[in-house]
Coordinates of C-alpha atoms and ligand atoms in Angstrom, one line a residue:
M1 CA -0.7 18.0 -16.7
I2 CA 0.2 15.9 -13.7
K3 CA -0.9 18.9 -10.9
E4 CA -4.5 19.0 -13.3
N5 CA -4.8 14.8 -12.8
I6 CA -4.0 15.0 -9.3
E7 CA -7.0 17.6 -9.2
I8 CA -9.8 15.6 -11.1
I9 CA -8.6 12.6 -8.9
R10 CA -9.3 14.6 -5.8
Q11 CA -12.4 15.9 -6.5
K12 CA -13.2 12.1 -7.5
I13 CA -12.4 11.3 -4.4
E14 CA -14.1 13.6 -2.8
K15 CA -17.4 12.5 -4.1
S16 CA -16.7 8.6 -3.3
V17 CA -16.6 9.7 0.6
K18 CA -19.7 11.8 0.1
I19 CA -21.4 9.3 -1.2
S20 CA -20.4 6.8 1.4
G21 CA -21.1 9.1 4.4
R22 CA -17.2 9.1 5.2
K23 CA -14.8 11.8 5.9
L24 CA -12.4 13.3 2.9
D25 CA -9.5 13.4 5.8
E26 CA -10.2 8.8 6.0
V27 CA -8.9 8.5 2.6
R28 CA -5.2 9.5 1.1
L29 CA -3.6 9.4 -1.9
M30 CA -0.3 7.8 -2.9
G31 CA 1.1 8.5 -6.3
V32 CA 2.8 5.1 -7.7
T33 CA 5.7 6.4 -9.6
K34 CA 7.1 3.1 -10.9
Y35 CA 9.0 3.7 -14.4
H36 CA 8.7 7.9 -14.0
S37 CA 10.6 10.0 -13.6
L38 CA 12.5 12.0 -10.5
D39 CA 10.9 15.1 -12.1
E40 CA 7.8 13.8 -12.0
I41 CA 7.4 12.6 -8.9
C42 CA 8.7 16.1 -7.8
E43 CA 6.2 17.1 -9.7
A44 CA 3.3 15.6 -8.2
A45 CA 4.9 15.0 -4.7
P46 CA 3.1 18.5 -3.5
F47 CA -0.1 17.4 -4.1
L48 CA 0.3 13.9 -3.1
D49 CA 0.1 12.3 0.6
F50 CA 2.4 9.4 -0.5
I51 CA 4.8 8.2 -2.8
G52 CA 4.1 4.3 -3.6
E53 CA 7.3 2.1 -5.9
N54 CA 7.5 -1.5 -6.5
K55 CA 11.1 -2.1 -6.8
V56 CA 13.6 -1.7 -4.2
Q57 CA 16.6 -0.7 -6.4
E58 CA 14.4 1.9 -8.5
A59 CA 13.4 3.7 -5.5
E60 CA 16.8 3.6 -4.0
K61 CA 18.0 5.4 -7.3
K62 CA 15.6 8.0 -6.7
K63 CA 15.3 8.5 -4.0
G64 CA 19.0 8.6 -3.1
N65 CA 19.2 12.4 -5.2
S66 CA 19.4 15.0 -3.2
S67 CA 16.4 16.7 -5.0
A68 CA 13.9 13.8 -4.2
P69 CA 11.0 14.8 -2.0
R70 CA 11.1 13.5 1.7
N71 CA 8.6 15.6 3.2
I72 CA 6.3 12.4 2.3
P73 CA 6.0 8.9 3.5
W74 CA 7.5 6.2 0.4
H75 CA 5.7 3.1 0.7
M76 CA 6.8 -0.5 -0.7
I77 CA 4.1 -2.0 -2.8
G78 CA 5.7 -4.2 -5.2
H79 CA 6.9 -8.1 -4.0
M80 CA 9.2 -7.7 -1.1
Q81 CA 12.0 -9.9 -1.4
R82 CA 13.8 -11.3 1.1
N83 CA 17.1 -10.6 0.5
K84 CA 15.8 -6.7 -0.3
I85 CA 14.5 -5.9 3.0
K86 CA 17.6 -5.0 4.3
K87 CA 18.1 -2.2 1.7
A88 CA 14.4 -1.6 2.0
V89 CA 14.1 -0.6 5.8
E90 CA 16.8 2.2 4.3
I91 CA 14.6 3.6 1.6
F92 CA 11.0 3.0 2.6
D93 CA 8.9 4.1 6.3
L94 CA 6.3 2.0 5.1
I95 CA 6.5 -1.8 3.3
E96 CA 2.8 -2.7 2.4
T97 CA 3.6 -5.8 1.1
I98 CA 4.6 -8.6 3.8
D99 CA 3.0 -11.8 3.2
N100 CA 4.8 -14.6 4.5
I101 CA 6.4 -15.7 7.9
E102 CA 9.8 -15.6 6.3
A103 CA 9.5 -11.9 5.3
A104 CA 8.6 -11.0 8.5
D105 CA 11.1 -13.0 10.3
T106 CA 13.7 -11.1 8.2
L107 CA 12.2 -8.0 8.7
Q108 CA 12.5 -8.4 12.4
N109 CA 16.8 -9.8 12.0
V110 CA 17.1 -6.6 10.1
L111 CA 15.4 -4.6 12.8
A112 CA 17.3 -6.1 15.7
K113 CA 20.7 -6.2 14.3
K114 CA 20.7 -2.6 13.9
E115 CA 19.2 -1.9 16.5
A116 CA 16.1 0.4 14.8
S117 CA 13.1 1.5 16.1
P118 CA 9.7 -0.7 15.3
F119 CA 8.5 -0.4 11.8
P120 CA 5.4 -0.1 10.2
I121 CA 4.0 -2.8 7.8
F122 CA 0.6 -3.9 6.2
I123 CA 0.0 -7.4 5.4
E124 CA -0.5 -8.1 1.9
V125 CA -3.7 -10.2 1.5
N126 CA -4.8 -12.1 -1.8
V127 CA -8.4 -12.2 -1.6
T128 CA -9.3 -13.1 -4.6
G129 CA -7.4 -16.0 -4.6
E130 CA -5.5 -15.6 -8.1
E131 CA -2.4 -18.5 -8.6
S132 CA -0.6 -15.8 -10.3
K133 CA -0.8 -13.2 -7.5
N134 CA 1.1 -12.2 -4.6
G135 CA -0.1 -12.1 -1.0
I136 CA -1.2 -14.2 2.0
P137 CA -4.4 -16.2 1.2
S138 CA -7.3 -14.7 3.5
V139 CA -7.8 -17.6 5.1
Q140 CA -3.5 -17.8 6.4
A141 CA -3.8 -14.3 7.4
E142 CA -4.9 -14.6 11.0
N143 CA -1.4 -17.4 11.5
L144 CA 0.6 -14.4 9.7
L145 CA -0.5 -11.4 12.0
C146 CA -0.2 -13.8 14.8
H147 CA 3.0 -14.9 14.2
I148 CA 4.1 -11.5 13.8
L149 CA 2.5 -10.0 17.2
K150 CA 4.3 -12.8 19.0
N151 CA 8.0 -13.4 17.7
C152 CA 8.1 -10.2 15.6
S153 CA 8.3 -7.2 18.5
L154 CA 9.7 -4.3 15.5
V155 CA 7.5 -5.3 12.8
I156 CA 4.8 -3.1 13.8
P157 CA 1.0 -4.3 11.5
T158 CA -0.9 -1.3 11.1
G159 CA -3.3 -2.3 8.2
L160 CA -4.1 -4.3 5.0
M161 CA -3.3 -3.7 1.5
T162 CA -5.1 -5.8 -1.3
M163 CA -5.2 -5.9 -4.9
A164 CA -8.6 -6.5 -7.2
R165 CA -8.9 -8.6 -10.1
E166 CA -7.5 -6.6 -13.2
V167 CA -11.2 -7.4 -15.0
A168 CA -13.4 -7.4 -12.9
D169 CA -17.3 -5.8 -12.9
E170 CA -18.3 -3.1 -10.3
H171 CA -20.5 -5.8 -8.1
E172 CA -17.6 -8.4 -8.2
L173 CA -14.9 -5.1 -7.1
H174 CA -16.9 -4.0 -4.5
K175 CA -16.9 -7.9 -3.1
T176 CA -13.4 -7.9 -3.0
F177 CA -13.0 -4.4 -1.6
A178 CA -15.5 -5.8 1.9
T179 CA -14.0 -8.9 1.8
A180 CA -10.8 -7.1 3.2
R181 CA -12.6 -4.7 5.0
M182 CA -14.3 -7.5 6.7
L183 CA -11.2 -9.6 7.0
R184 CA -9.1 -6.7 8.7
D185 CA -12.6 -6.3 11.0
T186 CA -12.3 -9.4 12.2
L187 CA -8.3 -9.9 12.7
E188 CA -8.7 -7.0 15.1
K189 CA -11.5 -8.7 16.7
K190 CA -9.6 -11.8 17.3
T191 CA -5.8 -10.3 17.7
G192 CA -6.5 -7.4 19.8
A193 CA -4.5 -5.5 17.2
R194 CA -5.3 -2.1 15.5
L195 CA -4.8 -2.5 12.1
P196 CA -6.1 1.4 10.8
E197 CA -5.2 1.2 7.1
L198 CA -6.8 -0.4 4.6
S199 CA -4.6 0.1 1.3
M200 CA -6.9 -0.9 -1.8
G201 CA -7.8 0.9 -4.9
M202 CA -5.9 2.1 -8.5
S203 CA -6.9 4.0 -10.9
G204 CA -9.8 1.5 -12.5
D205 CA -10.8 1.1 -9.1
F206 CA -10.4 3.7 -6.5
E207 CA -13.6 4.8 -6.3
I208 CA -15.2 1.5 -5.5
A209 CA -12.1 0.8 -2.9
I210 CA -13.4 4.1 -1.0
E211 CA -17.1 3.4 -0.8
E212 CA -15.8 -0.1 1.1
G213 CA -13.2 2.0 3.4
S214 CA -10.2 2.6 1.6
T215 CA -8.1 4.5 4.0
I216 CA -4.9 4.7 1.1
V217 CA -5.6 4.6 -2.7
R218 CA -2.4 3.7 -5.2
V219 CA -2.8 5.7 -8.4
G220 CA -0.5 5.6 -11.0
T221 CA -1.9 6.2 -14.5
S222 CA -4.8 8.5 -14.4
I223 CA -1.6 10.7 -12.5
F224 CA 1.3 10.0 -14.4
G225 CA 0.1 8.6 -17.7
I226 CA 0.7 5.3 -19.2
R227 CA 3.3 3.5 -18.1
Ligands
PLP1 C1 1.0 -0.1 -10.4 C2 0.4 -0.9 -9.3 C3 -0.8 0.6 -8.3 C4 -1.0 1.8 -9.6 O1 -1.5 1.4 -11.0 P1 -2.5 2.1 -11.8 O2 -3.6 0.9 -12.6 O3 -1.5 2.2 -12.5 O4 -3.4 3.5 -11.2 C5 -1.4 0.7 -7.2 N1 -0.8 -0.8 -6.6 C6 0.4 -1.1 -6.9 C7 0.9 -2.9 -6.1 C8 0.6 -1.3 -8.2 O5 2.4 -2.3 -8.3

């Protein structure tokens, strides 16, 4: 089932890529595996480009197992609590959810203390302005990026991550994802940083996200079923 589900999603990705005149290798598929078992992850991994987990502890449990797939990157996509950052850099290849200066500074300190290599992150942006949502408000993203570029030499921003509103029509989804893309373009122009990655689109809206420039779609339910 999992393999077939991924095949269907790959076909949909291909279609959206074509519609938008993009190239297929510009869009990669993350399997979002929160609450799903290691067996399911192992079954899906050969057909995925990334694994995404929302909780440090859950990911640690799964990835600590010797059978866990290690040949594709694991991304942290859940809210990044500051006291879990130290653990997170040991488990994940990239944190997609840095959304405040304190978290960036903590990450910098953790890495400096370990004499670790630079660590890639995405800035999570709350484009829709919902109060319930994580992510930095769009208007503050430049400030956070500049802070990181200036003060956090080991923290390497390589993209933006965002989520659309859960209940939104197609028009609004297009607008949300386009706003994230344009924010990325503006930030690159203003700061000179390179932010090639746009992590956006989930089971319900990944096709629209691709049309608006997504480079990583994060799909859970359509691969693994209801959590
Ligand atoms: C759970 C989750 C997803 C996947 O959502 P689905 O609707 O199950 O595809 C994607 N991104 C984040 C940040 C999530 O928490």
